[in-house]
Tab-separated table of C-alpha atoms in Angstrom:
chain	number	residue	atom	x	y	z
A	298	ALA	CA	6.382	1.532	10.967
A	299	VAL	CA	4.358	2.670	7.949
A	300	TRP	CA	7.453	3.660	5.967
A	301	ARG	CA	9.141	0.323	6.719
A	302	ILE	CA	6.077	-1.519	5.460
A	303	LEU	CA	5.937	0.594	2.295
A	304	GLU	CA	9.623	-0.037	1.632
A	305	ALA	CA	9.085	-3.786	2.008
A	306	LEU	CA	6.312	-3.880	-0.621
A	307	ASP	CA	6.854	-4.399	-4.341
A	308	PRO	CA	7.696	-1.136	-6.132
A	309	GLU	CA	4.468	-1.215	-8.183
A	310	ILE	CA	2.369	-1.551	-5.030
A	311	ARG	CA	4.356	1.138	-3.225
A	312	GLU	CA	4.042	3.497	-6.191
A	313	ILE	CA	0.269	3.358	-6.427
A	314	LEU	CA	-0.214	3.687	-2.663
A	315	CYS	CA	2.102	6.705	-2.562
A	316	LEU	CA	0.375	8.371	-5.506
A	317	LYS	CA	-3.023	7.979	-3.876
A	318	TYR	CA	-2.384	8.417	-0.176
A	319	ILE	CA	0.788	10.498	0.061
A	320	GLN	CA	0.511	12.717	-3.002
A	321	GLY	CA	-3.285	12.713	-2.894
A	322	ASP	CA	-3.743	12.059	-6.612
A	323	SER	CA	-7.201	11.141	-7.888
A	324	TYR	CA	-7.956	7.900	-9.713
A	325	GLN	CA	-8.020	9.880	-12.953
A	326	GLU	CA	-4.647	11.508	-12.267
A	327	ILE	CA	-3.065	8.176	-11.411
A	328	SER	CA	-4.616	6.683	-14.529
A	329	GLN	CA	-2.989	9.349	-16.666
A	330	LEU	CA	0.384	9.101	-14.898
A	331	LEU	CA	0.560	5.317	-15.252
A	332	HIS	CA	-1.107	5.172	-18.686
A	333	VAL	CA	-3.685	2.617	-17.542
A	334	PRO	CA	-7.497	2.694	-17.399
A	335	ARG	CA	-9.189	4.076	-14.271
A	336	GLY	CA	-10.578	0.625	-13.487
A	337	THR	CA	-7.042	-0.767	-13.440
A	338	VAL	CA	-6.030	1.917	-10.957
A	339	MET	CA	-8.955	0.978	-8.728
A	340	SER	CA	-8.091	-2.720	-8.956
A	341	ARG	CA	-4.397	-2.128	-8.234
A	342	LEU	CA	-5.271	0.036	-5.239
A	343	PHE	CA	-7.577	-2.656	-3.884
A	344	HIS	CA	-4.791	-5.239	-4.087
A	345	ALA	CA	-2.174	-2.784	-2.808
A	346	ARG	CA	-4.272	-1.956	0.266
A	347	LYS	CA	-4.766	-5.671	0.864
A	348	ALA	CA	-0.986	-6.319	0.647
A	349	PHE	CA	-0.250	-3.364	2.938
A	350	ARG	CA	-2.826	-4.525	5.488
A	351	LYS	CA	-1.395	-8.069	5.472
A	352	GLN	CA	2.145	-6.793	6.026
A	353	TYR	CA	0.971	-4.398	8.753
A	354	LEU	CA	-0.877	-7.130	10.632
A	355	GLU	CA	2.121	-9.471	10.390
A	356	ASN	CA	4.390	-6.746	11.777
A	357	GLU	CA	1.965	-6.032	14.614
A	358	ALA	CA	1.732	-9.721	15.518
A	359	ALA	CA	5.537	-9.992	15.579
A	360	ALA	CA	5.799	-6.853	17.734
A	361	ARG	CA	3.226	-8.244	20.179
A	362	GLN	CA	5.184	-11.459	20.517
A	363	GLN	CA	8.393	-9.504	21.140
A	364	ARG	CA	6.713	-7.526	23.926
A	365	ARG	CA	5.528	-10.731	25.608
A	366	ARG	CA	9.070	-12.052	25.947
């Protein structure tokens, strides 16, 4: 389920989530890789987590409705 959600997200969102949570890169490392300030990395991660959470909750709600049928 997690991989399907990641694949459904915009590439920029998927990239920053993967760098942080799959590769385990620090904010500083991500900042250097993407050539953006550390604050931008933090902001993008905040929005990326929010988008992931929204997609996850929508998928869970759909799955619950399927199980009820």
